[in-house]
Amino acid sequence: MTLDGLNIAVIGAGIGGLAVARALCLRGADVTLLEQAPEISEVGAGLQISPNGFAVLRALGLDVPLVARSMQAQAVSLRDYQRGEVLRLDLAGLQDRNYHFIHRADLIDVLAEGAREVGVKVRLMQKVSAVEGGERPCVRMANDSRFDADLVIGADGLHSVVRRALNGTLAPFFTRQVAWRAVVPNLWGRGPEAQVHMGPMRHVVSYPLRGGTLLNLVAVQERAAWTEESWSQKDDPMALRAAFGDFGPEVQAMLSAVEEVHLWGLFRHPVAQVWQRDGLALLGDAAHPTLPFMAQGASMALEDAWVLVDALSAAEGLAEGLAAYQGRRDARVRRVVEAANRNAWKYHLSFPPLRWAAHTALRAGGAFAPERMLRQFDWLYGHDVTRKAG
C-alpha cells in the first residue's frame, strides 16, 4: 500500500516514536507526533547502540550524525568484583563494527532533528488520556480535545495508553532487583570499552560517553524491598557506595565520583499479546519492555520502527500490514527479552565455588576460543531488519 497522505499519529517522542515518525514521513505519510512534555529532551544517561540498531539508523540516513555524537566500542570486559578481568571480548571480531556508546540525550537530539527535517509535525504538551480504535481511530487528550487519524502508533513506553487499550491492564511484578544510574567525569582516561564488574547478587556496568569525557554507570543489586518503577527517583550517593562497599578499587574510585544518582526498581512486564488492532499499534517498550541486561532497549525500538513501516509499505491494506508487523517482530523480541532475563543471574553468582567455576570457564573460552565466544551474539547483532530477504 502507498503511505502517501496517510494521516498517522505517533504518541511519544522517545527513541522509537521519533524513529518511526521519520521513517513514515520518508515514505510519504502525514505524521503528527504527540508528546506530553513541554520540549523534546532526555535527561537520562548513556545507552548502547549495537550493530542491529545502527543498521536502522543507517537506513534512515542518520548514521553520520550518530557517529559524530557517539563513541565506537572496541571491547567488552567482564571482571570479577575483586580479582580483575575474567573475559575480554574484542569487538573487532564482529561482522559489523558499528557498536556505539551514546548519551541518551544526544541520540534523542539526532532523532528529533531527523524527524523535523522531513516534515514530522511535533505537538508538545499533549497529554493523552485515552485512545479509541476503529475505522477512524482517535486520540483523546486530557484537555478534552481529540486527534483523529488513519493510524495511531503507541510509542508511549512502559505505561502506554495504547497498550492498555489493546491488552487491558496487567500489573508488572518486581524482579527483586534495583538499579542506580549516574554519569561521572572520566577521571581515569577509560577508553572505548564497556566493563562489567560482577559480584554476589550485584554488578556494575560502566562505559565512556561524549568523546571519553564522561563515564556512564549502571549498578544493579538484588533486594527484596519494593522500589518505585521510575527513571527519575533520586537517591543518596552514599547508599550506592554502601551497597558496593566490598567491590574492588576500580569500582570504589568510580562510585566516589558520583554526586547525583537515580534509583529505579526493575519490573517484568510481559510481551504484549496484542500489538495491533483497529488502527492502533504498539512499538518499543509499549509492546515489549525488556530488562537492561542485554542493552537492547533502544535497538529493539529502532528495529520495530523500521519493520512497522516496511510491513505497511509491502501490504495491500492497513490491517494486513499491521498483522505482518507483529508477525515479523514477535518471536524476535521474545528471544531478546528472555536472553536479558537470563543474563542477570550470570552476573550475580553468589555461591563461591559456582562463581569460580563459571569464571574459570569464561577465562578458558576467552583464551582458547575467543571467536566462538563472540559468535554466540551473531543471532542478535547480525540481524539486519533493513536487509531484504533473499
PDB file of N, CA and C in Angstrom, residues 79-82 176-182 195-206 217-223 235-256 258 261-264 266 293 347-348:
ATOM      1  N   ARG A  79      34.566  -8.610  34.483  1.00  0.00           N
ATOM      2  CA  ARG A  79      35.558  -8.576  35.553  1.00  0.00           C
ATOM      3  C   ARG A  79      34.955  -9.081  36.860  1.00  0.00           C
ATOM      4  N   ASP A  80      35.717  -9.858  37.605  1.00  0.00           N
ATOM      5  CA  ASP A  80      35.328 -10.240  38.951  1.00  0.00           C
ATOM      6  C   ASP A  80      35.344  -8.993  39.832  1.00  0.00           C
ATOM      7  N   TYR A  81      34.422  -8.931  40.764  1.00  0.00           N
ATOM      8  CA  TYR A  81      34.269  -7.708  41.556  1.00  0.00           C
ATOM      9  C   TYR A  81      35.489  -7.368  42.405  1.00  0.00           C
ATOM     10  N   GLN A  82      36.364  -8.352  42.644  1.00  0.00           N
ATOM     11  CA  GLN A  82      37.560  -8.097  43.446  1.00  0.00           C
ATOM     12  C   GLN A  82      38.857  -8.498  42.747  1.00  0.00           C
ATOM     13  N   ARG A 176      12.895  -8.145  42.128  1.00  0.00           N
ATOM     14  CA  ARG A 176      13.791  -8.156  43.283  1.00  0.00           C
ATOM     15  C   ARG A 176      15.184  -7.640  42.905  1.00  0.00           C
ATOM     16  N   GLN A 177      15.187  -6.706  41.978  1.00  0.00           N
ATOM     17  CA  GLN A 177      16.420  -6.041  41.590  1.00  0.00           C
ATOM     18  C   GLN A 177      16.160  -4.545  41.450  1.00  0.00           C
ATOM     19  N   VAL A 178      17.121  -3.740  41.862  1.00  0.00           N
ATOM     20  CA  VAL A 178      17.052  -2.301  41.675  1.00  0.00           C
ATOM     21  C   VAL A 178      18.306  -1.861  40.935  1.00  0.00           C
ATOM     22  N   ALA A 179      18.226  -0.720  40.299  1.00  0.00           N
ATOM     23  CA  ALA A 179      19.376  -0.210  39.547  1.00  0.00           C
ATOM     24  C   ALA A 179      19.582   1.271  39.848  1.00  0.00           C
ATOM     25  N   TRP A 180      20.820   1.623  40.061  1.00  0.00           N
ATOM     26  CA  TRP A 180      21.210   3.027  40.144  1.00  0.00           C
ATOM     27  C   TRP A 180      21.828   3.430  38.810  1.00  0.00           C
ATOM     28  N   ARG A 181      21.646   4.668  38.412  1.00  0.00           N
ATOM     29  CA  ARG A 181      22.331   5.173  37.217  1.00  0.00           C
ATOM     30  C   ARG A 181      22.925   6.530  37.526  1.00  0.00           C
ATOM     31  N   ALA A 182      24.089   6.764  36.994  1.00  0.00           N
ATOM     32  CA  ALA A 182      24.788   8.025  37.224  1.00  0.00           C
ATOM     33  C   ALA A 182      25.774   8.247  36.082  1.00  0.00           C
ATOM     34  N   GLN A 195      32.850  -2.121  30.691  1.00  0.00           N
ATOM     35  CA  GLN A 195      33.306  -3.018  31.747  1.00  0.00           C
ATOM     36  C   GLN A 195      32.112  -3.444  32.590  1.00  0.00           C
ATOM     37  N   VAL A 196      32.073  -4.740  32.923  1.00  0.00           N
ATOM     38  CA  VAL A 196      31.035  -5.273  33.792  1.00  0.00           C
ATOM     39  C   VAL A 196      31.740  -5.916  34.987  1.00  0.00           C
ATOM     40  N   HIS A 197      31.611  -5.287  36.145  1.00  0.00           N
ATOM     41  CA  HIS A 197      32.168  -5.840  37.380  1.00  0.00           C
ATOM     42  C   HIS A 197      31.092  -6.696  38.036  1.00  0.00           C
ATOM     43  N   MET A 198      31.363  -8.015  38.149  1.00  0.00           N
ATOM     44  CA  MET A 198      30.362  -8.986  38.591  1.00  0.00           C
ATOM     45  C   MET A 198      30.653  -9.423  40.022  1.00  0.00           C
ATOM     46  N   GLY A 199      29.643  -9.303  40.895  1.00  0.00           N
ATOM     47  CA  GLY A 199      29.804  -9.703  42.283  1.00  0.00           C
ATOM     48  C   GLY A 199      28.586 -10.443  42.785  1.00  0.00           C
ATOM     49  N   PRO A 200      28.639 -10.948  44.020  1.00  0.00           N
ATOM     50  CA  PRO A 200      27.494 -11.666  44.579  1.00  0.00           C
ATOM     51  C   PRO A 200      26.241 -10.791  44.627  1.00  0.00           C
ATOM     52  N   MET A 201      25.244 -11.182  43.856  1.00  0.00           N
ATOM     53  CA  MET A 201      23.933 -10.523  43.849  1.00  0.00           C
ATOM     54  C   MET A 201      24.002  -9.066  43.387  1.00  0.00           C
ATOM     55  N   ARG A 202      25.094  -8.692  42.713  1.00  0.00           N
ATOM     56  CA  ARG A 202      25.248  -7.311  42.254  1.00  0.00           C
ATOM     57  C   ARG A 202      26.178  -7.262  41.038  1.00  0.00           C
ATOM     58  N   HIS A 203      26.056  -6.201  40.228  1.00  0.00           N
ATOM     59  CA  HIS A 203      27.061  -5.926  39.209  1.00  0.00           C
ATOM     60  C   HIS A 203      27.032  -4.442  38.863  1.00  0.00           C
ATOM     61  N   VAL A 204      28.129  -3.981  38.278  1.00  0.00           N
ATOM     62  CA  VAL A 204      28.271  -2.578  37.857  1.00  0.00           C
ATOM     63  C   VAL A 204      28.727  -2.559  36.408  1.00  0.00           C
ATOM     64  N   VAL A 205      28.000  -1.818  35.570  1.00  0.00           N
ATOM     65  CA  VAL A 205      28.366  -1.627  34.167  1.00  0.00           C
ATOM     66  C   VAL A 205      28.864  -0.193  34.003  1.00  0.00           C
ATOM     67  N   SER A 206      29.958  -0.026  33.270  1.00  0.00           N
ATOM     68  CA  SER A 206      30.474   1.318  33.028  1.00  0.00           C
ATOM     69  C   SER A 206      31.049   1.407  31.621  1.00  0.00           C
ATOM     70  N   LEU A 217      27.433   4.993  34.395  1.00  0.00           N
ATOM     71  CA  LEU A 217      27.419   3.923  35.392  1.00  0.00           C
ATOM     72  C   LEU A 217      25.999   3.400  35.572  1.00  0.00           C
ATOM     73  N   VAL A 218      25.866   2.089  35.584  1.00  0.00           N
ATOM     74  CA  VAL A 218      24.622   1.428  35.966  1.00  0.00           C
ATOM     75  C   VAL A 218      24.998   0.336  36.963  1.00  0.00           C
ATOM     76  N   ALA A 219      24.447   0.420  38.172  1.00  0.00           N
ATOM     77  CA  ALA A 219      24.764  -0.538  39.230  1.00  0.00           C
ATOM     78  C   ALA A 219      23.490  -1.248  39.649  1.00  0.00           C
ATOM     79  N   VAL A 220      23.505  -2.561  39.622  1.00  0.00           N
ATOM     80  CA  VAL A 220      22.313  -3.364  39.889  1.00  0.00           C
ATOM     81  C   VAL A 220      22.531  -4.211  41.140  1.00  0.00           C
ATOM     82  N   GLN A 221      21.512  -4.237  42.001  1.00  0.00           N
ATOM     83  CA  GLN A 221      21.571  -5.011  43.237  1.00  0.00           C
ATOM     84  C   GLN A 221      20.280  -5.800  43.400  1.00  0.00           C
ATOM     85  N   GLU A 222      20.410  -7.050  43.851  1.00  0.00           N
ATOM     86  CA  GLU A 222      19.229  -7.834  44.208  1.00  0.00           C
ATOM     87  C   GLU A 222      18.793  -7.440  45.615  1.00  0.00           C
ATOM     88  N   ARG A 223      17.499  -7.217  45.769  1.00  0.00           N
ATOM     89  CA  ARG A 223      16.965  -6.911  47.103  1.00  0.00           C
ATOM     90  C   ARG A 223      15.483  -7.244  47.140  1.00  0.00           C
ATOM     91  N   ASP A 235      18.411   9.217  44.621  1.00  0.00           N
ATOM     92  CA  ASP A 235      18.852   8.501  45.804  1.00  0.00           C
ATOM     93  C   ASP A 235      20.125   9.160  46.330  1.00  0.00           C
ATOM     94  N   ASP A 236      20.511   8.787  47.532  1.00  0.00           N
ATOM     95  CA  ASP A 236      21.714   9.312  48.153  1.00  0.00           C
ATOM     96  C   ASP A 236      22.926   8.549  47.613  1.00  0.00           C
ATOM     97  N   PRO A 237      23.937   9.232  47.063  1.00  0.00           N
ATOM     98  CA  PRO A 237      25.130   8.526  46.577  1.00  0.00           C
ATOM     99  C   PRO A 237      25.776   7.641  47.636  1.00  0.00           C
ATOM    100  N   MET A 238      25.623   8.008  48.910  1.00  0.00           N
ATOM    101  CA  MET A 238      26.201   7.187  49.971  1.00  0.00           C
ATOM    102  C   MET A 238      25.537   5.815  50.031  1.00  0.00           C
ATOM    103  N   ALA A 239      24.249   5.748  49.707  1.00  0.00           N
ATOM    104  CA  ALA A 239      23.559   4.458  49.684  1.00  0.00           C
ATOM    105  C   ALA A 239      24.124   3.570  48.582  1.00  0.00           C
ATOM    106  N   LEU A 240      24.423   4.162  47.440  1.00  0.00           N
ATOM    107  CA  LEU A 240      25.049   3.417  46.349  1.00  0.00           C
ATOM    108  C   LEU A 240      26.424   2.906  46.765  1.00  0.00           C
ATOM    109  N   ARG A 241      27.224   3.779  47.348  1.00  0.00           N
ATOM    110  CA  ARG A 241      28.571   3.370  47.750  1.00  0.00           C
ATOM    111  C   ARG A 241      28.528   2.261  48.808  1.00  0.00           C
ATOM    112  N   ALA A 242      27.563   2.357  49.726  1.00  0.00           N
ATOM    113  CA  ALA A 242      27.451   1.335  50.765  1.00  0.00           C
ATOM    114  C   ALA A 242      27.065  -0.016  50.171  1.00  0.00           C
ATOM    115  N   ALA A 243      26.203  -0.011  49.156  1.00  0.00           N
ATOM    116  CA  ALA A 243      25.740  -1.259  48.561  1.00  0.00           C
ATOM    117  C   ALA A 243      26.857  -2.008  47.849  1.00  0.00           C
ATOM    118  N   PHE A 244      27.900  -1.293  47.428  1.00  0.00           N
ATOM    119  CA  PHE A 244      29.004  -1.910  46.686  1.00  0.00           C
ATOM    120  C   PHE A 244      30.333  -1.714  47.415  1.00  0.00           C
ATOM    121  N   GLY A 245      30.249  -1.608  48.742  1.00  0.00           N
ATOM    122  CA  GLY A 245      31.423  -1.312  49.536  1.00  0.00           C
ATOM    123  C   GLY A 245      32.499  -2.374  49.500  1.00  0.00           C
ATOM    124  N   ASP A 246      32.151  -3.621  49.153  1.00  0.00           N
ATOM    125  CA  ASP A 246      33.155  -4.683  49.119  1.00  0.00           C
ATOM    126  C   ASP A 246      33.722  -4.909  47.727  1.00  0.00           C
ATOM    127  N   PHE A 247      33.305  -4.110  46.745  1.00  0.00           N
ATOM    128  CA  PHE A 247      33.893  -4.208  45.408  1.00  0.00           C
ATOM    129  C   PHE A 247      35.295  -3.605  45.423  1.00  0.00           C
ATOM    130  N   GLY A 248      36.090  -3.952  44.416  1.00  0.00           N
ATOM    131  CA  GLY A 248      37.487  -3.554  44.374  1.00  0.00           C
ATOM    132  C   GLY A 248      37.716  -2.084  44.121  1.00  0.00           C
ATOM    133  N   PRO A 249      38.991  -1.664  44.072  1.00  0.00           N
ATOM    134  CA  PRO A 249      39.331  -0.242  43.978  1.00  0.00           C
ATOM    135  C   PRO A 249      38.845   0.436  42.703  1.00  0.00           C
ATOM    136  N   GLU A 250      38.742  -0.308  41.582  1.00  0.00           N
ATOM    137  CA  GLU A 250      38.253   0.310  40.341  1.00  0.00           C
ATOM    138  C   GLU A 250      36.828   0.829  40.532  1.00  0.00           C
ATOM    139  N   VAL A 251      35.991  -0.008  41.106  1.00  0.00           N
ATOM    140  CA  VAL A 251      34.597   0.395  41.319  1.00  0.00           C
ATOM    141  C   VAL A 251      34.509   1.473  42.395  1.00  0.00           C
ATOM    142  N   GLN A 252      35.290   1.333  43.457  1.00  0.00           N
ATOM    143  CA  GLN A 252      35.257   2.339  44.519  1.00  0.00           C
ATOM    144  C   GLN A 252      35.623   3.715  43.981  1.00  0.00           C
ATOM    145  N   ALA A 253      36.598   3.775  43.096  1.00  0.00           N
ATOM    146  CA  ALA A 253      37.004   5.063  42.523  1.00  0.00           C
ATOM    147  C   ALA A 253      35.868   5.686  41.716  1.00  0.00           C
ATOM    148  N   MET A 254      35.196   4.871  40.897  1.00  0.00           N
ATOM    149  CA  MET A 254      34.091   5.406  40.101  1.00  0.00           C
ATOM    150  C   MET A 254      32.955   5.887  40.995  1.00  0.00           C
ATOM    151  N   LEU A 255      32.586   5.080  41.981  1.00  0.00           N
ATOM    152  CA  LEU A 255      31.459   5.448  42.834  1.00  0.00           C
ATOM    153  C   LEU A 255      31.775   6.658  43.707  1.00  0.00           C
ATOM    154  N   SER A 256      33.042   6.852  44.041  1.00  0.00           N
ATOM    155  CA  SER A 256      33.403   8.021  44.850  1.00  0.00           C
ATOM    156  C   SER A 256      33.185   9.325  44.097  1.00  0.00           C
ATOM    157  N   VAL A 258      30.556   9.911  42.178  1.00  0.00           N
ATOM    158  CA  VAL A 258      29.121  10.131  41.965  1.00  0.00           C
ATOM    159  C   VAL A 258      28.626  11.249  42.881  1.00  0.00           C
ATOM    160  N   VAL A 261      22.637  10.661  41.787  1.00  0.00           N
ATOM    161  CA  VAL A 261      22.323   9.321  41.316  1.00  0.00           C
ATOM    162  C   VAL A 261      20.817   9.107  41.346  1.00  0.00           C
ATOM    163  N   HIS A 262      20.323   8.336  40.383  1.00  0.00           N
ATOM    164  CA  HIS A 262      18.916   7.961  40.321  1.00  0.00           C
ATOM    165  C   HIS A 262      18.790   6.463  40.571  1.00  0.00           C
ATOM    166  N   LEU A 263      17.697   6.090  41.182  1.00  0.00           N
ATOM    167  CA  LEU A 263      17.439   4.697  41.535  1.00  0.00           C
ATOM    168  C   LEU A 263      16.079   4.291  40.989  1.00  0.00           C
ATOM    169  N   TRP A 264      16.006   3.111  40.396  1.00  0.00           N
ATOM    170  CA  TRP A 264      14.686   2.625  39.970  1.00  0.00           C
ATOM    171  C   TRP A 264      14.596   1.122  40.156  1.00  0.00           C
ATOM    172  N   LEU A 266      13.494  -2.598  39.004  1.00  0.00           N
ATOM    173  CA  LEU A 266      13.384  -3.329  37.746  1.00  0.00           C
ATOM    174  C   LEU A 266      12.173  -4.258  37.823  1.00  0.00           C
ATOM    175  N   PHE A 293      19.737  -6.030  30.738  1.00  0.00           N
ATOM    176  CA  PHE A 293      20.912  -6.884  30.806  1.00  0.00           C
ATOM    177  C   PHE A 293      21.403  -7.390  29.452  1.00  0.00           C
ATOM    178  N   TYR A 347      25.603 -12.678  36.059  1.00  0.00           N
ATOM    179  CA  TYR A 347      26.444 -11.642  36.637  1.00  0.00           C
ATOM    180  C   TYR A 347      26.471 -11.699  38.164  1.00  0.00           C
ATOM    181  N   HIS A 348      25.476 -12.367  38.787  1.00  0.00           N
ATOM    182  CA  HIS A 348      25.246 -12.235  40.220  1.00  0.00           C
ATOM    183  C   HIS A 348      25.538 -13.508  41.015  1.00  0.00           C
TER     184      HIS A 348
END
